[in-house]
XYZ file of C-alpha atoms in Angstrom:
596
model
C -6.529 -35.989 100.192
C -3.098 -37.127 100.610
C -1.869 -40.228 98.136
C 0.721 -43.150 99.890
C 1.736 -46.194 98.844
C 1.223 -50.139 100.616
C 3.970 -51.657 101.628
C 3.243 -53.823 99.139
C 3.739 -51.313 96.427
C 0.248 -50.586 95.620
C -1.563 -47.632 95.578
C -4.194 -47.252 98.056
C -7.503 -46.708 97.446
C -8.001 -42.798 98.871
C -5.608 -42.158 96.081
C -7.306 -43.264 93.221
C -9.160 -39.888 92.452
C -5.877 -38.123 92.344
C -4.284 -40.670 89.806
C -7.541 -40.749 87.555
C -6.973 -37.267 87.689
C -3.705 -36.967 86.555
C -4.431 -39.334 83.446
C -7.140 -37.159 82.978
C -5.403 -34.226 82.361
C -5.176 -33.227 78.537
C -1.504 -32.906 77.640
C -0.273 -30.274 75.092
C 2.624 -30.895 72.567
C 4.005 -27.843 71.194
C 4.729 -28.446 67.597
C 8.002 -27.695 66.563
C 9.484 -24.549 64.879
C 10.317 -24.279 61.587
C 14.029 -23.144 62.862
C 13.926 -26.406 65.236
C 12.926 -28.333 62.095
C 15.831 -27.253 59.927
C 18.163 -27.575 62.285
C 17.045 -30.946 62.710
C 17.237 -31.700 59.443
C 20.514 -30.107 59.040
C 22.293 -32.382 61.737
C 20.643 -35.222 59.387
C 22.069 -34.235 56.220
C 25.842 -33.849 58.078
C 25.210 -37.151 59.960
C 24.912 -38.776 56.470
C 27.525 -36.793 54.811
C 29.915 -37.777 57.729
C 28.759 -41.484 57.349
C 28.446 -43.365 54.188
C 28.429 -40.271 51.869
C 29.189 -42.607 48.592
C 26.319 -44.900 48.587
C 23.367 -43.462 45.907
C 20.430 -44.246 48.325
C 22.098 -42.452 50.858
C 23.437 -39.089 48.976
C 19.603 -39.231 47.782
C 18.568 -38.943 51.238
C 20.465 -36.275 51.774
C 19.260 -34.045 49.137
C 15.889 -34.798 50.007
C 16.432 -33.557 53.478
C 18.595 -30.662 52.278
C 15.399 -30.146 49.782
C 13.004 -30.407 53.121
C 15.139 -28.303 54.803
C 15.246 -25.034 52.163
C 11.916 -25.655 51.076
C 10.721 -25.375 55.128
C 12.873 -22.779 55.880
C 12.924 -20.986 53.194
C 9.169 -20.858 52.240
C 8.161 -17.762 53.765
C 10.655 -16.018 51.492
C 9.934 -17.729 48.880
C 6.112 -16.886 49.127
C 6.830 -13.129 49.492
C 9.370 -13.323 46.532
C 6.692 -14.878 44.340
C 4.256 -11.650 45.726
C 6.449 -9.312 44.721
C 7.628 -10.924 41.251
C 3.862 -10.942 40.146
C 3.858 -7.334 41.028
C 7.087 -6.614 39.175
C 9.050 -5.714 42.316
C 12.182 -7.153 44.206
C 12.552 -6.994 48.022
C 14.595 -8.326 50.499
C 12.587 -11.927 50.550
C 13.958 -12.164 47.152
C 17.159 -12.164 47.508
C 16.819 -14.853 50.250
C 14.614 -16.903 48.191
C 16.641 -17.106 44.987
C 20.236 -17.234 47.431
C 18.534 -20.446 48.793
C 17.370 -22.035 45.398
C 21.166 -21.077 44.506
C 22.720 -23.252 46.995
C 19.879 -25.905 46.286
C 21.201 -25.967 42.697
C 24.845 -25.884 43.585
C 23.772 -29.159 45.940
C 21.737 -31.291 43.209
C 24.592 -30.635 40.940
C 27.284 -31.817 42.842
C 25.191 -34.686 44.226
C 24.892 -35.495 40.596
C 28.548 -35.127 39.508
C 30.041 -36.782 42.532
C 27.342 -38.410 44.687
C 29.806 -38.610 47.453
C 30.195 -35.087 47.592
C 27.573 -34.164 50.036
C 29.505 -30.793 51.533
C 26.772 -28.426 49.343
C 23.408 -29.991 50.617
C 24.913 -29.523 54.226
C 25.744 -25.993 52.888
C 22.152 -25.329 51.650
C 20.345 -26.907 54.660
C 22.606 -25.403 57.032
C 21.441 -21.581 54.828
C 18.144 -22.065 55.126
C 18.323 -23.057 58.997
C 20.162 -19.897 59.553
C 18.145 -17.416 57.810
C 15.123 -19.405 59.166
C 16.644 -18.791 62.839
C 17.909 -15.106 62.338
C 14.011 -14.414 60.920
C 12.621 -15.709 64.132
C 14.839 -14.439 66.895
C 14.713 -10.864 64.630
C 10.716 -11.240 65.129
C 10.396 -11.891 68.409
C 12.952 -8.525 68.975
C 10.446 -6.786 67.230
C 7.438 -7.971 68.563
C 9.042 -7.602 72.312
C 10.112 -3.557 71.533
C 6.415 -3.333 70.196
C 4.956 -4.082 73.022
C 7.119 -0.770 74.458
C 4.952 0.616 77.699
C 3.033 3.963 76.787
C -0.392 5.638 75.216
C 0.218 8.895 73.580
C 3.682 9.420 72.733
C 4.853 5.956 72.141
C 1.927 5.040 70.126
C 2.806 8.495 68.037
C 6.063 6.824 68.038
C 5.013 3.405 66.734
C 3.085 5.530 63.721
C 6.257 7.553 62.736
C 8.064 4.223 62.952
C 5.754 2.799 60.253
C 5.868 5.382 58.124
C 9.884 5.185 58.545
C 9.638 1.342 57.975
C 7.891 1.765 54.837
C 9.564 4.727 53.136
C 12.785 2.283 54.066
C 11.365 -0.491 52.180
C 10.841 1.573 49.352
C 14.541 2.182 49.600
C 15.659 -1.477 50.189
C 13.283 -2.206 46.792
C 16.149 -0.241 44.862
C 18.872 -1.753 47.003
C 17.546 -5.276 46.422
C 17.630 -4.996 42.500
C 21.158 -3.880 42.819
C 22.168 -7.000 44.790
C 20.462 -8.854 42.126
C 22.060 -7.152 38.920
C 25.516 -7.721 41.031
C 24.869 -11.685 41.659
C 24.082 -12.325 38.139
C 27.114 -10.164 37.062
C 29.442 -12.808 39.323
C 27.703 -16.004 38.438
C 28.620 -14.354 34.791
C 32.323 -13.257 35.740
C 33.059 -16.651 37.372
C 31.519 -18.807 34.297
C 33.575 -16.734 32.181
C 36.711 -17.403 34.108
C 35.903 -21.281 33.824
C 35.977 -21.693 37.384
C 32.947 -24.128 37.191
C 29.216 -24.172 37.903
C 29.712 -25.001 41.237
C 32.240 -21.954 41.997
C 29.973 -19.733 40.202
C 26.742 -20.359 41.995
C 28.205 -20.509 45.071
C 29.740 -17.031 44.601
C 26.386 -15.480 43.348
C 24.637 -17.456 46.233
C 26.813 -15.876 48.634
C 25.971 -12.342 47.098
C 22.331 -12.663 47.003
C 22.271 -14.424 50.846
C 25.042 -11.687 52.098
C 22.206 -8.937 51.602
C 19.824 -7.356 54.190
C 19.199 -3.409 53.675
C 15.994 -4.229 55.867
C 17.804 -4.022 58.727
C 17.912 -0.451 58.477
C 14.138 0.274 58.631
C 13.770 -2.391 61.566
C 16.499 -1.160 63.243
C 15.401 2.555 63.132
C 11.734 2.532 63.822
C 12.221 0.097 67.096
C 15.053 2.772 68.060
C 12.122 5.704 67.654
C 9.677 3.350 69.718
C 12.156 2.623 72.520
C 13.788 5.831 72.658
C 10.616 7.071 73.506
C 9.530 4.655 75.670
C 12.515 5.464 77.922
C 12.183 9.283 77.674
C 8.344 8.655 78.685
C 9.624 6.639 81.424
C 12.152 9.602 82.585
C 9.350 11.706 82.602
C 9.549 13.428 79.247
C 6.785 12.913 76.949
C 7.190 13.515 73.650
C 5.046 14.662 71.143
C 5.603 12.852 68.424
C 8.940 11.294 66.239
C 9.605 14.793 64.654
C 9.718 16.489 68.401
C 12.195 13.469 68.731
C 14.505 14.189 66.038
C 14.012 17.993 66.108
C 15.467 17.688 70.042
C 18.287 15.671 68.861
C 19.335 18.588 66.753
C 19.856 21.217 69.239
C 22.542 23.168 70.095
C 20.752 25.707 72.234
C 18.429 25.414 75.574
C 17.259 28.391 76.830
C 16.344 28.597 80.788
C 13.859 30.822 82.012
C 14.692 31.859 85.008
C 11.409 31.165 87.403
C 10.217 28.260 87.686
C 13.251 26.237 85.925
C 15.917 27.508 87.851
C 14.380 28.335 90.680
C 11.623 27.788 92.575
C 9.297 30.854 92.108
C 8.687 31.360 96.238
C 10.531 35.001 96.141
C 11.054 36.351 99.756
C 12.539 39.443 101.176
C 15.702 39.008 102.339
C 17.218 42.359 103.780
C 16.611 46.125 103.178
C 19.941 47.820 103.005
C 19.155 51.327 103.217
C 21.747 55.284 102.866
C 23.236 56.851 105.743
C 20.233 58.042 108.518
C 17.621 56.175 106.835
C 15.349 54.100 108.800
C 14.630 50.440 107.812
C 11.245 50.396 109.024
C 10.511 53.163 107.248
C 11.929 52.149 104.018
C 10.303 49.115 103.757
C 6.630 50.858 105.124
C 6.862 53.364 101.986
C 8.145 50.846 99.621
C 5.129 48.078 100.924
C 2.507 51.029 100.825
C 3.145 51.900 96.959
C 3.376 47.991 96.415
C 0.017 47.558 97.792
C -1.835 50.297 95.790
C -0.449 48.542 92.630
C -1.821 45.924 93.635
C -5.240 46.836 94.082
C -5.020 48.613 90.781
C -4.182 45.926 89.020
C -2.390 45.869 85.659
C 1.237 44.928 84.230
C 2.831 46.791 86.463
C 0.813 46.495 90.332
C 0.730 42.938 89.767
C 4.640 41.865 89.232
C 5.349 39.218 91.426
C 8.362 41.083 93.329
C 6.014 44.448 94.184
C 3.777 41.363 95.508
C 6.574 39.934 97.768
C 7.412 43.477 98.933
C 3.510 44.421 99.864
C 3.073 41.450 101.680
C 6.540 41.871 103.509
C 5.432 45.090 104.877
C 2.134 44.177 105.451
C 3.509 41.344 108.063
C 5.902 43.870 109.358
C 3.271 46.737 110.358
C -0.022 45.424 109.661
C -1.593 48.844 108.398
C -0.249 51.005 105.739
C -0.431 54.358 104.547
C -2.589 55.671 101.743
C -0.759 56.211 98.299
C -2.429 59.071 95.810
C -1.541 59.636 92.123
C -0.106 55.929 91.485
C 0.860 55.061 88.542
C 2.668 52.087 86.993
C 5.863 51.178 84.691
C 5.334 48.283 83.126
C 9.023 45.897 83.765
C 10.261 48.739 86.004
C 8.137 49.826 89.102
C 5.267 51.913 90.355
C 5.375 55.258 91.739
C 2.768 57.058 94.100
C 2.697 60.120 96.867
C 2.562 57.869 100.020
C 0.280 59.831 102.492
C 0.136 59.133 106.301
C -0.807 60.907 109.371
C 1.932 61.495 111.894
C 1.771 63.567 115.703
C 3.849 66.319 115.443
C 7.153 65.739 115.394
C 8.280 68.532 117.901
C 5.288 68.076 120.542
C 6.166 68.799 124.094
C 8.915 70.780 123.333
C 9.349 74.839 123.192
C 9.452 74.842 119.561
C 5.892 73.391 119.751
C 2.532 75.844 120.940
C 0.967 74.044 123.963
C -2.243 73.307 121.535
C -0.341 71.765 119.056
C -2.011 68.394 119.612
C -3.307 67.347 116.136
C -1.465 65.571 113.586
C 0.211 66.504 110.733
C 0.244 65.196 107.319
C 3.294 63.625 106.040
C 3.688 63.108 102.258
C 6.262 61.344 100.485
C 6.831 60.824 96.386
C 7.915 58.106 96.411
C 9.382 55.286 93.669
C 9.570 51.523 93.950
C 11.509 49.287 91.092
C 14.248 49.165 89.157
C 17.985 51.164 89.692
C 16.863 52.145 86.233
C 13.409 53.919 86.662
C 15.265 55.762 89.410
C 17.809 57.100 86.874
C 15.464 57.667 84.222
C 13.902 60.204 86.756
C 17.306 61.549 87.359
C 18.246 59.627 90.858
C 21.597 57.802 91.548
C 22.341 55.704 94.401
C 24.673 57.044 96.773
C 28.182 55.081 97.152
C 26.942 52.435 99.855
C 23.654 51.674 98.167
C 25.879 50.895 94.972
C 27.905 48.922 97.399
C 24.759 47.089 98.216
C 23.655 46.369 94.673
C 26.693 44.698 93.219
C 26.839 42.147 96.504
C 22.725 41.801 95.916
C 23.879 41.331 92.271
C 26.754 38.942 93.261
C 24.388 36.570 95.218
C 21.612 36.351 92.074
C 19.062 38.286 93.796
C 16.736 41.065 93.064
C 17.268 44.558 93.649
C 14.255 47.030 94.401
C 15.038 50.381 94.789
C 12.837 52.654 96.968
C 13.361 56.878 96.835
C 11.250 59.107 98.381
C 11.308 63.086 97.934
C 13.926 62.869 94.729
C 16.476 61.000 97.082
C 17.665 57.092 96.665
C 17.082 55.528 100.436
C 17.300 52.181 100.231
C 17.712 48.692 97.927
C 15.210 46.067 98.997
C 17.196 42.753 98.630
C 14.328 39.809 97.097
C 15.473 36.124 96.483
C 14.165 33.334 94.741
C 15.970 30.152 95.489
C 17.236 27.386 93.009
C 15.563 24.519 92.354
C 17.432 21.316 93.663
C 19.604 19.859 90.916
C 20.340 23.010 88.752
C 24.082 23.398 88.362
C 23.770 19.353 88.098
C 21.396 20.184 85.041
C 23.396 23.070 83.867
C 26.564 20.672 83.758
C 24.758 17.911 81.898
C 23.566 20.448 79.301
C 27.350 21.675 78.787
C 28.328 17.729 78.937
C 26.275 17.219 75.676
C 27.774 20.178 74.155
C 24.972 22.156 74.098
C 24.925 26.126 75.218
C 22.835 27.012 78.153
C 21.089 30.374 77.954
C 19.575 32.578 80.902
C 16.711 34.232 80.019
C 14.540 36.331 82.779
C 12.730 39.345 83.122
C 15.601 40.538 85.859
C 17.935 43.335 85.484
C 21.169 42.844 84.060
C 23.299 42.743 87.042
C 20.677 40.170 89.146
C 20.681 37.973 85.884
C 24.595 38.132 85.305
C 24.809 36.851 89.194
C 22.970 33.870 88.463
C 24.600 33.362 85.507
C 28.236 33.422 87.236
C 26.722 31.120 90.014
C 26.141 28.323 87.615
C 28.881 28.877 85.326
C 26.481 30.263 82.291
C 28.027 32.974 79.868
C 25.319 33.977 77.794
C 21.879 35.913 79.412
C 19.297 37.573 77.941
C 18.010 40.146 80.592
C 15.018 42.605 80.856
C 12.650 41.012 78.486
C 9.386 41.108 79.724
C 7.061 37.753 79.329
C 5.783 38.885 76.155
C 8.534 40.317 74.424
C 10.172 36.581 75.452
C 9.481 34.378 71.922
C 11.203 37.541 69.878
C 14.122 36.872 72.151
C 14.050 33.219 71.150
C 13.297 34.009 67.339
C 16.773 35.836 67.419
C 18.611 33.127 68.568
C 17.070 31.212 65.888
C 17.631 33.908 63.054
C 21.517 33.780 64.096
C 21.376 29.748 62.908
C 20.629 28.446 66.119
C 18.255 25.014 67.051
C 16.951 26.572 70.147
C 14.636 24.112 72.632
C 12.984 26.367 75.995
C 12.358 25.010 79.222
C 9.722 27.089 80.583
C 6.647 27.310 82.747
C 3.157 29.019 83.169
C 3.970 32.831 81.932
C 6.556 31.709 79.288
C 4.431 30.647 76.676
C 5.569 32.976 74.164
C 9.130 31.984 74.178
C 7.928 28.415 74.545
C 5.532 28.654 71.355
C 8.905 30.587 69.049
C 11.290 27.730 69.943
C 12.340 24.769 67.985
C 11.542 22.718 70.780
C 9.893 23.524 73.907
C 10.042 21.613 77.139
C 7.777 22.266 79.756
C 4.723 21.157 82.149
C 1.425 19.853 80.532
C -0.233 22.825 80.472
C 2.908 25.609 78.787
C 3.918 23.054 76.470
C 0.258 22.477 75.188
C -0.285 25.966 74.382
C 2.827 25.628 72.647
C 1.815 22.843 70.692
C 5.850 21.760 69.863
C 7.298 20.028 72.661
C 8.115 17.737 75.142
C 6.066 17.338 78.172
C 7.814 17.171 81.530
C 6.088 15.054 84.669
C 7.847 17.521 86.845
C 9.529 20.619 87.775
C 12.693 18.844 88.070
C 15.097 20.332 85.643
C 17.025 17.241 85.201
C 14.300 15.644 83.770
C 14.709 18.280 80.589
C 18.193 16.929 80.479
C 17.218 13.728 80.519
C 15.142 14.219 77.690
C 17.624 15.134 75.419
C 20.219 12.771 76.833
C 17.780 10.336 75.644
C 16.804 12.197 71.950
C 20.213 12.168 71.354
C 21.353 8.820 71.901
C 18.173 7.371 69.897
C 19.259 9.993 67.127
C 22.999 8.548 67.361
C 21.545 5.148 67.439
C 19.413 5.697 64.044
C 22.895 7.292 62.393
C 25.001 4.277 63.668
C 22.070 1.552 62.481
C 22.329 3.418 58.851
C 25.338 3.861 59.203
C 26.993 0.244 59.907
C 24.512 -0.940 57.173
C 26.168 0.675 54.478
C 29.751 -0.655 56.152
C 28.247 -4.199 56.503
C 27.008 -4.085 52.616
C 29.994 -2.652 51.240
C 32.648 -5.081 53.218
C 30.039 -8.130 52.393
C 28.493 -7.825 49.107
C 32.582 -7.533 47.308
C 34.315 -10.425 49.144
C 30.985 -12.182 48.548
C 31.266 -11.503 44.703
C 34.900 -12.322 44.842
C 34.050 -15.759 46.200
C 36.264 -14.842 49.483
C 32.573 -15.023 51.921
C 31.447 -18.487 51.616
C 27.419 -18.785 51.348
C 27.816 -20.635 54.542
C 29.386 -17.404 56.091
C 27.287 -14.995 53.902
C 23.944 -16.835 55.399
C 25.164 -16.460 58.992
C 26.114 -12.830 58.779
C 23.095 -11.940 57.116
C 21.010 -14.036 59.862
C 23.293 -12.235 62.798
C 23.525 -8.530 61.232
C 19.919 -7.400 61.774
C 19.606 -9.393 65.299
C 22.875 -7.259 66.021
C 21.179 -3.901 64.780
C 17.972 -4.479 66.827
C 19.895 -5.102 70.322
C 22.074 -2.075 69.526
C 18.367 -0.314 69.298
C 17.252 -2.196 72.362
C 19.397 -0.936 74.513
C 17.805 2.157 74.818
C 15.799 0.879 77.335
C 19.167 0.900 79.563
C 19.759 4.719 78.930
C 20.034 5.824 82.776
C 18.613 8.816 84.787
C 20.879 11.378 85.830
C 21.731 10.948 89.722
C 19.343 13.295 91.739
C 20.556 15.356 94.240
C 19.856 13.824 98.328
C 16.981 15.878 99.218
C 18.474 16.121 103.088
């Protein structure tokens, strides 16, 4: 139904419901603030100094507005400062409440002396509106970071922050008495000097309003909630506020190599084989003694790279020959006498009896692994195969060696690729300072090639998945604060560090890390981008407190800070610490890399 109006100006009946309505409707009056009040009654108490300041009825009105005003402002200090007096402790409320009844004084006394002087009840109404503001907006900055997004880690978060908040508040307990014992010394020093009641209290006013050592706490615990908040929202869970600091003291990050660098899906990439050996043949052998591990099972027939190889040569010639007498090395190879039925090689010719027609058996010992289990059984490479290895080497791949009747044949070239975005990662590790470490189960040479690639100087080669957390625990005997990202099979280096970073499941078995959503290894680096800056934050917040209190509380004693001044930098310090802990939230991703 649609409401008009006559041209006569009335309102037509079809539009009746909707204005009955509309008076209907309950209205709501917010009431107003305490800081609203006080400022209210602030501009009142100038308005009248400005005025007619002179007249008795009206310099009484004033003080009973600048009375209104401290008392309204001021009571939730005062309240808490009663608490804590009956308990026979000071706190920060105290200070605030006695600072206020300070400047009340200083204004009924003057009012008294000089009834036209009017400039102290504007001073203590004006205090109390300040302190009464900077309380509020300091609230609602807590109550907004509180309400941080999260379950697990940022509620861990909000707990440590508590328990930060409170062992703080112990602190500021001892801090507040000393701000006391220091404005009673200057209201002392300045009545001794003769500088006058009004002088004096305004001085020790100034002192006891300057202070606020709970910024610190506040500050602090809503940097631990926030930092985490933003890690969580990177994609790095923490586990709790010591994981948080913990990270933030690092210096080391060690890498394992599969499945943080690079991607894990190994392939065969070339066989580069000696002078008159076949290829074919090379990789047949080498597949057929990679199979038999396999069925056999154990450390050494299931290593990732003799699976790659079997299933190379298994696409390549579908069948392949028998292997007797295997036997494994575990973290260098396998060895077996590869067995295969072959027609005679010289059938058909004159060196070959017309009824030579059945097959011969060919056997082969043979070795598959590491340059290094061919040397230990006395085997080099010739001088093209050792050609081969240093460019295999050179490009970061893996080098199996295959040698069959004592003799070194071929090098069987295997490559895992990087993951997209690790030099990026390995850059922002070195742009925090921190070292980067390479540690793998690879060969020297293969690990040194991926080290060069990404500009890494120290590697830890040859160290087999559970030799890996001794590895760590010697970086950490030389002095080190090591953090690992690892993966599934790096649990023991992952449980020995200070910090480990990893998927769900690793860093769970762990039990002393940080969680990553992905495989991304920029997200690692993003978690202790963001550890670091909350830890820099928490210094900076402790920090600039001490600065703030040891500037302040002097020129306040020395009557230089006005209370006027030493109420607005007290309401406008901790509002200041808690944005400087807000902004957090705007600590930024590193750029991904275009997955085109």
């Amino acid at each position: 139904m649609t409401s008009t109006i006559s041209p006569v100006g009335q309102v037509r009946d079809d539009a009746v419901p909707v204005v009955a309505a509309v008076e209907a409707a309950p209205v709501h009056l917010r009431p107003i603030g305490p800081d609203a009040g006080c400022a209210v009654l602030t501009l009142a108490v100038l308005a009248v100094a400005v005025t007619d300041p002179g007249h008795p009825a009206w310099a009484g009105t004033a003080l009973a507005l600048a009375a209104v005003a401290v008392g309204w402002g001021g009571g939730p200090a005062f309240h808490s400062a009663w608490a804590a007096m009956r308990r026979g402790a000071v706190t920060v409320d105290t200070l605030t409440g006695v600072g206020l009844l300070a400047v009340a004084a200083a204004a009924l006394i003057a009012a008294l002396g000089h009834p036209a002087d009017l400039g102290p009840a504007v001073v203590a109404a004006a205090a109390a509106t300040l302190r009464c503001a900077g309380g509020t907006v300091e609230g609602r900055l807590t109550a907004a970071d509180g309400e941080a997004r999260g379950d697990g880690p940022v509620e861990r978060a909000r707990r440590g922050a508590a328990v930060l908040q409170r062992a703080v508040d112990r602190a500021v307990g001892g801090s507040a008495a000393v701000v006391v014992v220091l404005a009673v010394a200057t209201l002392g020093f300045w009545l001794g000097t003769g500088a006058g009641v009004l002088t004096a209290l305004g001085a020790a006013a100034a002192v006891l309003l300057v202070g606020c050592p709970h910024a610190v706490g506040r500050a602090a615990g809503t940097a631990l909630v926030v930092g985490t908040s933003r890690a969580a929202a990177l994609g790095a869970f923490l586990d709790g506020p010591r994981t948080a600091e913990a990270l933030a003291r690092v210096d080391t990050v060690v890498l394992c190599r599969t499945g943080t660098l690079t991607t894990g899906a190994r392939a065969l990439q070339a066989v580069h084989v000696a002078d008159g050996v076949d290829a074919d043949e090379a990789l047949r052998i080498a597949g057929a003694v990679a199979a038999a591990g396999r069925e056999a099972g154990g450390a050494a027939g299931t290593h990732p790279v003799g699976a790659v190889v079997a299933d190379a040569a298994r696409t390549r010639f579908g069948t392949l020959p028998g292997v007797a007498e295997f036997a494994g090395y575990p973290g260098l190879g396998v060895r077996g006498i590869v067995t295969e039925l072959l027609p005679c090689p010289d059938a058909g010719t004159d060196a070959c009896a017309d009824t030579c027609d059945e097959p011969r058996v060919m056997a082969h010992a043979a070795l598959v692994g590491r340059v290094s289990l061919l040397s230990a059984h006395g085997i080099d490479l010739p001088a093209d195969l050792g050609d081969a290895l240093a460019e295999i080497h050179a490009r970061g791949a893996t080098a199996v060696a295959v040698s069959w009747d004592g003799v070194a044949r071929a090098l069987l070239e295997v490559a895992d690729p990087l993951l997209p975005g690790v030099p990026d990662a390995v850059d922002g590790l070195r742009a925090l300072g921190l070292r980067p470490v390479v540690l793998t189960g690879d060969d020297e040479g293969a690990a040194r090639g991926l080290a060069t690639a990404l500009a890494v100087e120290e590697v830890v080669a040859e160290v087999r998945p559970a030799d890996r957390g001794g590895a760590v625990g010697r970086l950490r005997a030389a002095g080190r604060t090591v953090a690992v990202v690892g993966g599934p099979g790096d649990e023991a280096a992952l449980a020995a560090a200070d910090v480990a970073l990893g998927r769900n499941g690793a860093v769970r078995l762990a039990g002393n890390g940080v969680a990553l959503h992905d495989d991304d290894p920029l997200t690692a680096v993003d978690a202790l981008r963001t550890a670091r800056r909350t830890a820099r934050t928490v210094e900076r917040t402790i920090t600039g407190a001490a600065a703030y209190h040891l500037v302040a509380v002097p020129l306040a004693a020395t009557g230089l800070l006005h209370p006027l001044a030493a109420a607005l930098a007290a309401a406008c310090y901790p509002v200041i610490a808690l944005l400087h802990a807000a902004a957090l939230r705007r600590v930024p991703a590193l750029p991904r890399p275009d997955p085109s």
